Every structure is written in structure tokens, then in C-alpha cells.
PDB file of C-alpha atoms in Angstrom:
ATOM      1  CA  UNK R   1      98.802 126.710  71.841  1.00  0.00           C
ATOM      2  CA  UNK R   2      95.257 126.290  72.809  1.00  0.00           C
ATOM      3  CA  UNK R   3      93.818 123.990  75.650  1.00  0.00           C
ATOM      4  CA  UNK R   4      90.820 121.939  74.761  1.00  0.00           C
ATOM      5  CA  UNK R   5      88.438 119.991  76.788  1.00  0.00           C
ATOM      6  CA  UNK R   6      86.570 116.651  76.359  1.00  0.00           C
ATOM      7  CA  UNK R   7      84.858 113.380  77.660  1.00  0.00           C
ATOM      8  CA  UNK R   8      85.911 109.963  76.702  1.00  0.00           C
ATOM      9  CA  UNK R   9      83.130 107.126  77.179  1.00  0.00           C
ATOM     10  CA  UNK R  10      85.907 103.960  78.100  1.00  0.00           C
ATOM     11  CA  UNK R  11      86.205 100.673  80.112  1.00  0.00           C
ATOM     12  CA  UNK R  12      82.320 101.285  81.374  1.00  0.00           C
ATOM     13  CA  UNK R  13      82.901 104.968  83.313  1.00  0.00           C
ATOM     14  CA  UNK R  14      83.620 108.245  81.543  1.00  0.00           C
ATOM     15  CA  UNK R  15      86.916 110.333  81.825  1.00  0.00           C
ATOM     16  CA  UNK R  16      87.581 113.934  81.455  1.00  0.00           C
ATOM     17  CA  UNK R  17      90.620 115.019  79.597  1.00  0.00           C
ATOM     18  CA  UNK R  18      92.897 117.991  78.562  1.00  0.00           C
ATOM     19  CA  UNK R  19      93.775 118.149  75.472  1.00  0.00           C
ATOM     20  CA  UNK R  20      96.362 120.248  73.242  1.00  0.00           C
ATOM     21  CA  UNK R  21      98.272 120.117  70.092  1.00  0.00           C
ATOM     22  CA  UNK R  22      97.730 117.653  67.042  1.00  0.00           C
ATOM     23  CA  UNK R  23      98.987 115.176  64.133  1.00  0.00           C
ATOM     24  CA  UNK R  24      99.924 111.372  64.809  1.00  0.00           C
ATOM     25  CA  UNK R  25     101.900 111.152  67.709  1.00  0.00           C
ATOM     26  CA  UNK R  26      99.853 110.819  70.703  1.00  0.00           C
ATOM     27  CA  UNK R  27     101.255 111.269  74.167  1.00  0.00           C
ATOM     28  CA  UNK R  28      99.451 110.720  77.361  1.00  0.00           C
ATOM     29  CA  UNK R  29      99.871 112.705  80.480  1.00  0.00           C
ATOM     30  CA  UNK R  30      99.193 110.890  83.596  1.00  0.00           C
ATOM     31  CA  UNK R  31      98.728 113.050  87.065  1.00  0.00           C
ATOM     32  CA  UNK R  32      99.040 111.570  91.004  1.00  0.00           C
ATOM     33  CA  UNK R  33      97.762 112.066  94.409  1.00  0.00           C
ATOM     34  CA  UNK R  34      95.866 114.783  95.170  1.00  0.00           C
ATOM     35  CA  UNK R  35      96.102 116.623  91.236  1.00  0.00           C
ATOM     36  CA  UNK R  36      94.224 116.390  88.087  1.00  0.00           C
ATOM     37  CA  UNK R  37      94.938 117.110  84.420  1.00  0.00           C
ATOM     38  CA  UNK R  38      96.154 121.094  85.437  1.00  0.00           C
ATOM     39  CA  UNK R  39      99.405 119.443  86.994  1.00  0.00           C
ATOM     40  CA  UNK R  40     100.468 119.025  83.405  1.00  0.00           C
ATOM     41  CA  UNK R  41      99.672 122.704  82.320  1.00  0.00           C
ATOM     42  CA  UNK R  42     103.873 123.265  81.742  1.00  0.00           C
ATOM     43  CA  UNK R  43     104.269 120.069  79.557  1.00  0.00           C
ATOM     44  CA  UNK R  44     100.532 120.368  77.280  1.00  0.00           C
ATOM     45  CA  UNK R  45     102.160 123.937  76.274  1.00  0.00           C
ATOM     46  CA  UNK R  46     105.935 123.038  75.513  1.00  0.00           C
ATOM     47  CA  UNK R  47     104.696 119.447  74.045  1.00  0.00           C
ATOM     48  CA  UNK R  48     101.694 120.232  72.135  1.00  0.00           C
ATOM     49  CA  UNK R  49     103.678 122.078  68.774  1.00  0.00           C
ATOM     50  CA  UNK R  50     104.889 118.529  68.083  1.00  0.00           C
ATOM     51  CA  UNK R  51     102.456 116.283  69.598  1.00  0.00           C
ATOM     52  CA  UNK R  52      98.564 115.409  69.900  1.00  0.00           C
ATOM     53  CA  UNK R  53      98.917 115.550  74.222  1.00  0.00           C
ATOM     54  CA  UNK R  54      96.173 114.550  76.320  1.00  0.00           C
ATOM     55  CA  UNK R  55      96.130 114.776  80.308  1.00  0.00           C
ATOM     56  CA  UNK R  56      93.475 112.972  81.519  1.00  0.00           C
ATOM     57  CA  UNK R  57      91.393 113.319  85.012  1.00  0.00           C
ATOM     58  CA  UNK R  58      92.299 110.105  86.353  1.00  0.00           C
ATOM     59  CA  UNK R  59      89.305 107.624  87.355  1.00  0.00           C
ATOM     60  CA  UNK R  60      87.873 109.620  90.302  1.00  0.00           C
ATOM     61  CA  UNK R  61      89.304 113.106  89.878  1.00  0.00           C
ATOM     62  CA  UNK R  62      87.671 116.321  88.938  1.00  0.00           C
ATOM     63  CA  UNK R  63      85.576 116.086  86.550  1.00  0.00           C
ATOM     64  CA  UNK R  64      86.343 112.293  84.952  1.00  0.00           C
ATOM     65  CA  UNK R  65      83.324 109.561  86.649  1.00  0.00           C
ATOM     66  CA  UNK R  66      83.949 108.337  90.582  1.00  0.00           C
ATOM     67  CA  UNK R  67      82.926 104.347  90.925  1.00  0.00           C
ATOM     68  CA  UNK R  68      82.059 103.855  94.937  1.00  0.00           C
ATOM     69  CA  UNK R  69      83.760 100.785  95.103  1.00  0.00           C
ATOM     70  CA  UNK R  70      87.272 100.638  96.745  1.00  0.00           C
ATOM     71  CA  UNK R  71      88.089  97.737  94.198  1.00  0.00           C
ATOM     72  CA  UNK R  72      87.542 100.045  91.152  1.00  0.00           C
ATOM     73  CA  UNK R  73      90.745 101.857  91.858  1.00  0.00           C
ATOM     74  CA  UNK R  74      93.386  98.867  91.403  1.00  0.00           C
ATOM     75  CA  UNK R  75      96.091  99.623  89.067  1.00  0.00           C
ATOM     76  CA  UNK R  76      94.770  96.705  87.141  1.00  0.00           C
ATOM     77  CA  UNK R  77      91.482  98.574  86.484  1.00  0.00           C
ATOM     78  CA  UNK R  78      93.383 101.708  86.059  1.00  0.00           C
ATOM     79  CA  UNK R  79      95.654 100.378  82.922  1.00  0.00           C
ATOM     80  CA  UNK R  80      92.431  99.182  81.073  1.00  0.00           C
ATOM     81  CA  UNK R  81      91.155 102.992  81.053  1.00  0.00           C
ATOM     82  CA  UNK R  82      94.406 104.381  79.552  1.00  0.00           C
ATOM     83  CA  UNK R  83      94.323 101.126  77.095  1.00  0.00           C
ATOM     84  CA  UNK R  84      90.643 102.711  76.340  1.00  0.00           C
ATOM     85  CA  UNK R  85      91.934 106.293  75.692  1.00  0.00           C
ATOM     86  CA  UNK R  86      94.161 105.007  73.140  1.00  0.00           C
ATOM     87  CA  UNK R  87      91.887 103.784  71.505  1.00  0.00           C
ATOM     88  CA  UNK R  88      89.661 106.389  72.065  1.00  0.00           C
ATOM     89  CA  UNK R  89      91.778 108.619  69.957  1.00  0.00           C
ATOM     90  CA  UNK R  90      91.973 106.014  66.736  1.00  0.00           C
ATOM     91  CA  UNK R  91      95.383 105.383  67.969  1.00  0.00           C
ATOM     92  CA  UNK R  92      97.316 102.028  68.125  1.00  0.00           C
ATOM     93  CA  UNK R  93     100.364 103.272  70.950  1.00  0.00           C
ATOM     94  CA  UNK R  94     101.194 106.389  72.485  1.00  0.00           C
ATOM     95  CA  UNK R  95     104.105 107.699  74.682  1.00  0.00           C
ATOM     96  CA  UNK R  96     103.079 107.358  78.033  1.00  0.00           C
ATOM     97  CA  UNK R  97     104.495 110.200  80.920  1.00  0.00           C
ATOM     98  CA  UNK R  98     103.347 109.833  84.431  1.00  0.00           C
ATOM     99  CA  UNK R  99     103.902 110.603  88.210  1.00  0.00           C
ATOM    100  CA  UNK R 100     102.526 109.880  91.315  1.00  0.00           C
ATOM    101  CA  UNK R 101     100.071 107.302  91.314  1.00  0.00           C
ATOM    102  CA  UNK R 102     100.231 108.281  87.478  1.00  0.00           C
ATOM    103  CA  UNK R 103     103.952 106.859  87.927  1.00  0.00           C
ATOM    104  CA  UNK R 104     102.458 103.205  89.141  1.00  0.00           C
ATOM    105  CA  UNK R 105      99.841 102.921  86.386  1.00  0.00           C
ATOM    106  CA  UNK R 106     102.245 104.044  83.320  1.00  0.00           C
ATOM    107  CA  UNK R 107     104.850 101.321  84.965  1.00  0.00           C
ATOM    108  CA  UNK R 108     101.914  98.169  84.967  1.00  0.00           C
ATOM    109  CA  UNK R 109     100.782  99.315  81.615  1.00  0.00           C
ATOM    110  CA  UNK R 110     103.869  98.971  79.937  1.00  0.00           C
ATOM    111  CA  UNK R 111     104.788  95.629  81.442  1.00  0.00           C
ATOM    112  CA  UNK R 112     101.321  94.474  80.188  1.00  0.00           C
ATOM    113  CA  UNK R 113     100.918  95.977  76.862  1.00  0.00           C
ATOM    114  CA  UNK R 114     104.208  97.219  75.956  1.00  0.00           C
ATOM    115  CA  UNK R 115     103.028  96.768  72.498  1.00  0.00           C
ATOM    116  CA  UNK R 116     100.511 100.013  72.987  1.00  0.00           C
ATOM    117  CA  UNK R 117     103.392 101.776  74.641  1.00  0.00           C
ATOM    118  CA  UNK R 118     106.186 103.760  72.207  1.00  0.00           C
ATOM    119  CA  UNK R 119     108.146 105.274  75.476  1.00  0.00           C
ATOM    120  CA  UNK R 120     107.602 105.365  78.948  1.00  0.00           C
ATOM    121  CA  UNK R 121     108.815 108.687  80.951  1.00  0.00           C
ATOM    122  CA  UNK R 122     108.212 108.166  84.494  1.00  0.00           C
ATOM    123  CA  UNK R 123     108.947 111.294  87.284  1.00  0.00           C
ATOM    124  CA  UNK R 124     109.429 110.815  90.502  1.00  0.00           C
ATOM    125  CA  UNK R 125     108.098 107.072  91.783  1.00  0.00           C
ATOM    126  CA  UNK R 126     110.232 103.773  90.687  1.00  0.00           C
ATOM    127  CA  UNK R 127     108.575 100.510  89.664  1.00  0.00           C
ATOM    128  CA  UNK R 128     106.443  98.685  92.687  1.00  0.00           C
ATOM    129  CA  UNK R 129     109.196  95.793  92.072  1.00  0.00           C
ATOM    130  CA  UNK R 130     112.319  98.237  93.189  1.00  0.00           C
ATOM    131  CA  UNK R 131     110.262  99.748  95.928  1.00  0.00           C
ATOM    132  CA  UNK R 132     109.828  96.733  97.731  1.00  0.00           C
ATOM    133  CA  UNK R 133     113.830  95.444  96.747  1.00  0.00           C
ATOM    134  CA  UNK R 134     114.989  99.348  98.343  1.00  0.00           C
ATOM    135  CA  UNK R 135     112.737  99.050 100.705  1.00  0.00           C
ATOM    136  CA  UNK R 136     114.497 100.607 104.714  1.00  0.00           C
ATOM    137  CA  UNK R 137     113.315 101.784 107.912  1.00  0.00           C
ATOM    138  CA  UNK R 138     113.972 105.523 107.098  1.00  0.00           C
ATOM    139  CA  UNK R 139     111.689 104.604 103.607  1.00  0.00           C
ATOM    140  CA  UNK R 140     109.088 102.676 105.983  1.00  0.00           C
ATOM    141  CA  UNK R 141     108.608 105.870 108.204  1.00  0.00           C
ATOM    142  CA  UNK R 142     108.108 108.272 105.259  1.00  0.00           C
ATOM    143  CA  UNK R 143     105.011 106.506 103.847  1.00  0.00           C
ATOM    144  CA  UNK R 144     103.426 106.259 107.031  1.00  0.00           C
ATOM    145  CA  UNK R 145     100.611 107.979 105.339  1.00  0.00           C
ATOM    146  CA  UNK R 146      99.659 105.563 103.426  1.00  0.00           C
ATOM    147  CA  UNK R 147      99.035 103.602 106.379  1.00  0.00           C
ATOM    148  CA  UNK R 148      97.189 106.504 107.494  1.00  0.00           C
ATOM    149  CA  UNK R 149      94.985 106.643 104.073  1.00  0.00           C
ATOM    150  CA  UNK R 150      93.784 102.942 104.841  1.00  0.00           C
ATOM    151  CA  UNK R 151      91.548 104.500 107.464  1.00  0.00           C
ATOM    152  CA  UNK R 152      87.607 104.948 106.918  1.00  0.00           C
ATOM    153  CA  UNK R 153      86.342 108.897 107.086  1.00  0.00           C
ATOM    154  CA  UNK R 154      88.952 110.008 108.843  1.00  0.00           C
ATOM    155  CA  UNK R 155      91.730 111.181 106.001  1.00  0.00           C
ATOM    156  CA  UNK R 156      88.935 112.546 104.689  1.00  0.00           C
ATOM    157  CA  UNK R 157      88.067 114.606 107.910  1.00  0.00           C
ATOM    158  CA  UNK R 158      92.144 115.664 108.512  1.00  0.00           C
ATOM    159  CA  UNK R 159      92.189 116.647 104.471  1.00  0.00           C
ATOM    160  CA  UNK R 160      89.497 118.980 104.598  1.00  0.00           C
ATOM    161  CA  UNK R 161      89.841 120.764 107.600  1.00  0.00           C
ATOM    162  CA  UNK R 162      89.555 124.278 107.502  1.00  0.00           C
ATOM    163  CA  UNK R 163      89.130 124.819 103.587  1.00  0.00           C
ATOM    164  CA  UNK R 164      91.879 121.844 102.615  1.00  0.00           C
ATOM    165  CA  UNK R 165      94.743 123.178 104.373  1.00  0.00           C
ATOM    166  CA  UNK R 166      96.644 120.645 103.890  1.00  0.00           C
ATOM    167  CA  UNK R 167      96.873 121.494 100.222  1.00  0.00           C
ATOM    168  CA  UNK R 168      98.223 124.754 101.176  1.00  0.00           C
ATOM    169  CA  UNK R 169     101.041 123.562 103.249  1.00  0.00           C
ATOM    170  CA  UNK R 170     102.122 120.756 100.683  1.00  0.00           C
ATOM    171  CA  UNK R 171     102.187 122.568  97.646  1.00  0.00           C
ATOM    172  CA  UNK R 172     104.445 125.588  99.442  1.00  0.00           C
ATOM    173  CA  UNK R 173     106.647 123.688 102.535  1.00  0.00           C
ATOM    174  CA  UNK R 174     106.860 120.369 100.696  1.00  0.00           C
ATOM    175  CA  UNK R 175     108.242 121.634  97.448  1.00  0.00           C
ATOM    176  CA  UNK R 176     112.432 122.201  97.102  1.00  0.00           C
ATOM    177  CA  UNK R 177     111.789 125.689  94.475  1.00  0.00           C
ATOM    178  CA  UNK R 178     109.519 128.188  96.449  1.00  0.00           C
ATOM    179  CA  UNK R 179     106.888 129.600  94.438  1.00  0.00           C
ATOM    180  CA  UNK R 180     106.021 126.403  92.410  1.00  0.00           C
ATOM    181  CA  UNK R 181     102.470 126.686  93.074  1.00  0.00           C
ATOM    182  CA  UNK R 182     100.889 130.029  93.107  1.00  0.00           C
ATOM    183  CA  UNK R 183      97.446 130.962  95.427  1.00  0.00           C
ATOM    184  CA  UNK R 184      95.747 130.732  92.118  1.00  0.00           C
ATOM    185  CA  UNK R 185      96.822 127.086  91.551  1.00  0.00           C
ATOM    186  CA  UNK R 186      95.979 125.784  95.246  1.00  0.00           C
ATOM    187  CA  UNK R 187      92.639 127.286  94.390  1.00  0.00           C
ATOM    188  CA  UNK R 188      91.832 124.970  91.867  1.00  0.00           C
ATOM    189  CA  UNK R 189      93.616 122.117  92.993  1.00  0.00           C
ATOM    190  CA  UNK R 190      91.130 122.008  96.284  1.00  0.00           C
ATOM    191  CA  UNK R 191      88.075 122.869  93.926  1.00  0.00           C
ATOM    192  CA  UNK R 192      88.601 119.624  92.001  1.00  0.00           C
ATOM    193  CA  UNK R 193      89.423 117.482  95.394  1.00  0.00           C
ATOM    194  CA  UNK R 194      86.487 119.180  96.767  1.00  0.00           C
ATOM    195  CA  UNK R 195      83.866 117.955  94.338  1.00  0.00           C
ATOM    196  CA  UNK R 196      81.487 115.259  95.861  1.00  0.00           C
ATOM    197  CA  UNK R 197      83.288 111.968  95.906  1.00  0.00           C
ATOM    198  CA  UNK R 198      86.286 112.927  94.508  1.00  0.00           C
ATOM    199  CA  UNK R 199      88.370 112.847  97.796  1.00  0.00           C
ATOM    200  CA  UNK R 200      87.286 109.664  98.965  1.00  0.00           C
ATOM    201  CA  UNK R 201      87.997 108.169  95.047  1.00  0.00           C
ATOM    202  CA  UNK R 202      91.511 109.916  95.554  1.00  0.00           C
ATOM    203  CA  UNK R 203      92.103 108.061  98.286  1.00  0.00           C
ATOM    204  CA  UNK R 204      90.729 104.927  97.438  1.00  0.00           C
ATOM    205  CA  UNK R 205      93.735 104.813  94.921  1.00  0.00           C
ATOM    206  CA  UNK R 206      95.546 103.660  98.420  1.00  0.00           C
ATOM    207  CA  UNK R 207      93.181 101.943 100.059  1.00  0.00           C
ATOM    208  CA  UNK R 208      92.583 100.036  96.961  1.00  0.00           C
ATOM    209  CA  UNK R 209      96.605  99.093  95.988  1.00  0.00           C
ATOM    210  CA  UNK R 210      99.384  99.784  99.013  1.00  0.00           C
ATOM    211  CA  UNK R 211      98.649  96.653 100.866  1.00  0.00           C
ATOM    212  CA  UNK R 212      98.757  94.433  97.641  1.00  0.00           C
ATOM    213  CA  UNK R 213     101.599  96.233  96.498  1.00  0.00           C
ATOM    214  CA  UNK R 214     103.777  95.421  99.373  1.00  0.00           C
ATOM    215  CA  UNK R 215     102.144  91.871  99.540  1.00  0.00           C
ATOM    216  CA  UNK R 216     104.212  91.352  96.263  1.00  0.00           C
ATOM    217  CA  UNK R 217     107.630  91.496  98.209  1.00  0.00           C
ATOM    218  CA  UNK R 218     108.007  87.857  97.102  1.00  0.00           C
ATOM    219  CA  UNK R 219     107.373  87.877  93.721  1.00  0.00           C
ATOM    220  CA  UNK R 220     108.300  84.981  92.129  1.00  0.00           C
ATOM    221  CA  UNK R 221     112.000  86.365  90.408  1.00  0.00           C
ATOM    222  CA  UNK R 222     112.393  89.637  91.829  1.00  0.00           C
ATOM    223  CA  UNK R 223     116.108  90.557  92.714  1.00  0.00           C
ATOM    224  CA  UNK R 224     116.582  90.612  96.353  1.00  0.00           C
ATOM    225  CA  UNK R 225     117.665  93.721  98.528  1.00  0.00           C
ATOM    226  CA  UNK R 226     120.715  92.972  98.567  1.00  0.00           C
ATOM    227  CA  UNK R 227     121.775  93.146  95.065  1.00  0.00           C
ATOM    228  CA  UNK R 228     120.440  96.670  94.885  1.00  0.00           C
ATOM    229  CA  UNK R 229     123.465  98.421  94.223  1.00  0.00           C
ATOM    230  CA  UNK R 230     125.006  95.460  92.169  1.00  0.00           C
ATOM    231  CA  UNK R 231     125.805  95.862  88.363  1.00  0.00           C
ATOM    232  CA  UNK R 232     123.163  95.928  85.684  1.00  0.00           C
ATOM    233  CA  UNK R 233     124.405  92.378  83.858  1.00  0.00           C
ATOM    234  CA  UNK R 234     124.071  90.840  87.377  1.00  0.00           C
ATOM    235  CA  UNK R 235     120.627  92.150  88.636  1.00  0.00           C
ATOM    236  CA  UNK R 236     119.024  91.822  84.963  1.00  0.00           C
ATOM    237  CA  UNK R 237     120.011  88.041  85.576  1.00  0.00           C
ATOM    238  CA  UNK R 238     118.384  87.445  88.854  1.00  0.00           C
ATOM    239  CA  UNK R 239     115.464  89.810  87.789  1.00  0.00           C
ATOM    240  CA  UNK R 240     114.485  88.368  84.288  1.00  0.00           C
ATOM    241  CA  UNK R 241     111.561  86.138  84.997  1.00  0.00           C
ATOM    242  CA  UNK R 242     109.744  88.795  86.966  1.00  0.00           C
ATOM    243  CA  UNK R 243     108.646  92.318  86.499  1.00  0.00           C
ATOM    244  CA  UNK R 244     110.367  93.404  83.363  1.00  0.00           C
ATOM    245  CA  UNK R 245     109.443  96.931  80.983  1.00  0.00           C
ATOM    246  CA  UNK R 246     110.433  96.562  77.298  1.00  0.00           C
ATOM    247  CA  UNK R 247     110.182  99.513  75.755  1.00  0.00           C
ATOM    248  CA  UNK R 248     112.535 102.996  75.919  1.00  0.00           C
ATOM    249  CA  UNK R 249     112.580 104.613  79.124  1.00  0.00           C
ATOM    250  CA  UNK R 250     113.503 107.892  81.119  1.00  0.00           C
ATOM    251  CA  UNK R 251     113.262 107.960  84.789  1.00  0.00           C
ATOM    252  CA  UNK R 252     113.051 111.732  86.002  1.00  0.00           C
ATOM    253  CA  UNK R 253     113.864 112.279  90.138  1.00  0.00           C
ATOM    254  CA  UNK R 254     114.050 115.466  91.748  1.00  0.00           C
ATOM    255  CA  UNK R 255     116.029 114.787  94.773  1.00  0.00           C
ATOM    256  CA  UNK R 256     114.565 116.622  97.464  1.00  0.00           C
ATOM    257  CA  UNK R 257     111.476 114.687  97.209  1.00  0.00           C
ATOM    258  CA  UNK R 258     110.206 114.249 101.002  1.00  0.00           C
ATOM    259  CA  UNK R 259     108.053 111.004 100.051  1.00  0.00           C
ATOM    260  CA  UNK R 260     110.548 109.068  98.752  1.00  0.00           C
ATOM    261  CA  UNK R 261     114.399 108.884  99.251  1.00  0.00           C
ATOM    262  CA  UNK R 262     117.047 108.076  96.972  1.00  0.00           C
ATOM    263  CA  UNK R 263     117.732 105.134  97.919  1.00  0.00           C
ATOM    264  CA  UNK R 264     114.746 104.257  96.661  1.00  0.00           C
ATOM    265  CA  UNK R 265     114.729 104.956  93.524  1.00  0.00           C
ATOM    266  CA  UNK R 266     117.989 103.907  92.670  1.00  0.00           C
ATOM    267  CA  UNK R 267     118.709 100.202  90.694  1.00  0.00           C
ATOM    268  CA  UNK R 268     115.412 100.644  88.293  1.00  0.00           C
ATOM    269  CA  UNK R 269     118.020 100.231  85.045  1.00  0.00           C
ATOM    270  CA  UNK R 270     118.211  96.680  86.537  1.00  0.00           C
ATOM    271  CA  UNK R 271     114.163  96.336  85.681  1.00  0.00           C
ATOM    272  CA  UNK R 272     114.438  97.912  82.052  1.00  0.00           C
ATOM    273  CA  UNK R 273     114.856  95.490  78.919  1.00  0.00           C
ATOM    274  CA  UNK R 274     115.007  98.722  76.618  1.00  0.00           C
ATOM    275  CA  UNK R 275     117.218 101.885  76.052  1.00  0.00           C
ATOM    276  CA  UNK R 276     117.439 103.815  79.222  1.00  0.00           C
ATOM    277  CA  UNK R 277     118.122 107.238  80.664  1.00  0.00           C
ATOM    278  CA  UNK R 278     117.670 108.925  83.898  1.00  0.00           C
ATOM    279  CA  UNK R 279     117.724 112.584  84.940  1.00  0.00           C
ATOM    280  CA  UNK R 280     117.908 113.780  88.483  1.00  0.00           C
ATOM    281  CA  UNK R 281     117.563 117.312  89.178  1.00  0.00           C
ATOM    282  CA  UNK R 282     119.052 117.850  92.932  1.00  0.00           C
ATOM    283  CA  UNK R 283     117.412 120.840  93.764  1.00  0.00           C
ATOM    284  CA  UNK R 284     113.362 120.156  93.111  1.00  0.00           C
ATOM    285  CA  UNK R 285     110.901 117.873  95.578  1.00  0.00           C
ATOM    286  CA  UNK R 286     108.401 115.696  94.418  1.00  0.00           C
ATOM    287  CA  UNK R 287     106.586 118.044  92.347  1.00  0.00           C
ATOM    288  CA  UNK R 288     108.924 118.213  89.430  1.00  0.00           C
ATOM    289  CA  UNK R 289     106.967 118.810  86.459  1.00  0.00           C
ATOM    290  CA  UNK R 290     105.876 122.121  88.289  1.00  0.00           C
ATOM    291  CA  UNK R 291     108.989 122.997  90.053  1.00  0.00           C
ATOM    292  CA  UNK R 292     111.383 122.125  87.641  1.00  0.00           C
ATOM    293  CA  UNK R 293     109.155 122.363  84.674  1.00  0.00           C
ATOM    294  CA  UNK R 294     111.683 123.693  82.303  1.00  0.00           C
ATOM    295  CA  UNK R 295     114.525 120.515  82.782  1.00  0.00           C
ATOM    296  CA  UNK R 296     111.327 118.296  82.981  1.00  0.00           C
ATOM    297  CA  UNK R 297     109.986 120.062  79.323  1.00  0.00           C
ATOM    298  CA  UNK R 298     113.687 119.817  77.886  1.00  0.00           C
ATOM    299  CA  UNK R 299     113.984 115.743  78.692  1.00  0.00           C
ATOM    300  CA  UNK R 300     110.574 115.370  77.346  1.00  0.00           C
ATOM    301  CA  UNK R 301     111.240 116.743  74.084  1.00  0.00           C
ATOM    302  CA  UNK R 302     114.520 115.453  73.613  1.00  0.00           C
ATOM    303  CA  UNK R 303     113.911 112.098  74.755  1.00  0.00           C
ATOM    304  CA  UNK R 304     110.464 111.631  72.960  1.00  0.00           C
ATOM    305  CA  UNK R 305     111.966 112.743  69.448  1.00  0.00           C
ATOM    306  CA  UNK R 306     115.150 110.435  69.846  1.00  0.00           C
TER     307      UNK R 306
END
């Protein structure tokens, strides 16, 4: 089915989106760093027969507007972008499918606006509460780049070097299933990130949110780290007043993720007060919707239809 493109004016900015399918069941796909709508090309094709599927370029990326201030990329602001996108398409609610920074945005969206989220599918990234509760020294060391990205200018210079050579390495060496990205795919990612201001905007997601997420460790009602492996009923009682998701949720995790350890994504069901499913793909890495497109698409179709 054809992929069409358009723009939506939401929350004071203009978002570009790719669109496929039709009908009254809206599905919105939210990408992460350093991607754009194209990261969902396999899912746009798979879902279009049954759903109206929208894959936006998140603010700052590719063809969407790029506000200049770091604070314009806080999760709270991004949430309002998605609410505006749902309304733009004349819907009251949508199923949300999200990966990486899109996932961080989607968790907050579902927590704050559960009435506007029919179902939630998260790829790779746990809710911030689980990330904090499960934090280990190993995970902290794997997250080194988040702290590097706080610096001004230097990360931009490092990523741009040698025609964005870091993207070549990222999409070939950090994948568990080799060949998930072709040279042509990587060239499109480079082109999107090379647009004026796009790289700084993408890095501003880290600058605007990482320390805010980390500083929430003492938030009232969150399960403590020692409860990470406790049973669901006990941990629900400890976390009842904290972060809660009240919409049906599917969590998909490629277990060979170079940035997120399996320990970091354990116990997510403790935060879900709704039907919950989990799919772990042993031989996929971080880019799971591309590396394991068939498994992800099958899981999406089954979960959304149930």
C-alpha cells in the first residue's frame, strides 16, 4: 500500500508525517534517536491493511520543525505534540507504538492521557521508573553516551565527522542481525540528520531530559530497587501511588541491545494496571523493528486485533 506524506500543525509547530492505510482505527508510530519516520517502513506496510497508520518525524527531526531552545524538547512538551497529532486526524484516541526516545515519550503519554491511548506498544525502553529501580553499574556504564551528549557542540562535531561515519558503525556493528540496514537506508538516515539544525535538535532530547529522568529516583510511590524481582502483587502494592499505566500494553525487547541490559527491563509488569504482554527476541538488538521486522509485525497485528 502506498505511503503518503503530509504536515500537521500541532502544539505551535509543524510536524511532517508519513501515512498509510485508512479506516477509523488510528495507529501512531514514534521513532527514536537518530532516526525519523523511515524507521517504521516495515510496520507502515504491515499495518496499513487494517489501520490508519501515521509515522511522524518527531519535533526536531528530518522535515519537522526544529525549535531552538533545549527546553522545547522536554518529554512533557513532546506529549502535547502527539495529543495534537491525534486530534489532527479527527480521532479521540490512538494505539501508540514507540521505540527509543519515542518510547520514553509514549510511557509519559499513556500515564498522563490514558483516555487518548487505546493500546500501548513499547520497543526496548522501560518506563523511567523501572530504569531507575533497576539501575546497575553495568547499565550506568552502557549509558555513557547520554552524559557525553550533555556537552555543547562536541557531540555534534563527533557525529558529523567523516560524513556521519558513526551512523555507518551504529547501523552495521550494533545490530545483532547483520544486514538489517542497507547502505541506502543508512544514507537516508544521514540525509535526515544533516538537515540544518536537525542534529542539535536530536541531541537536545538528551540535554532536556536525561538529568530530569535521573533526578526522579526519589519520586514517591516508586518500587525500590530491591523489589525489582519481587512478585507482581507485592510490587504493585509498593508502587500504587507512583507511575502507573492503565492501558493494555505490549513490551518488545531485543535481548542483544548494546545500550540496555536485560536486567534494566525486568519487572515492567509491576507498573501496568491493565492487560500486559511481553515479547523477548533473543537474537535481535536495539533496532528491533528493523532487525526482527517479521516477529515485531506479527506481534503488533495480534496485539492490536485482540
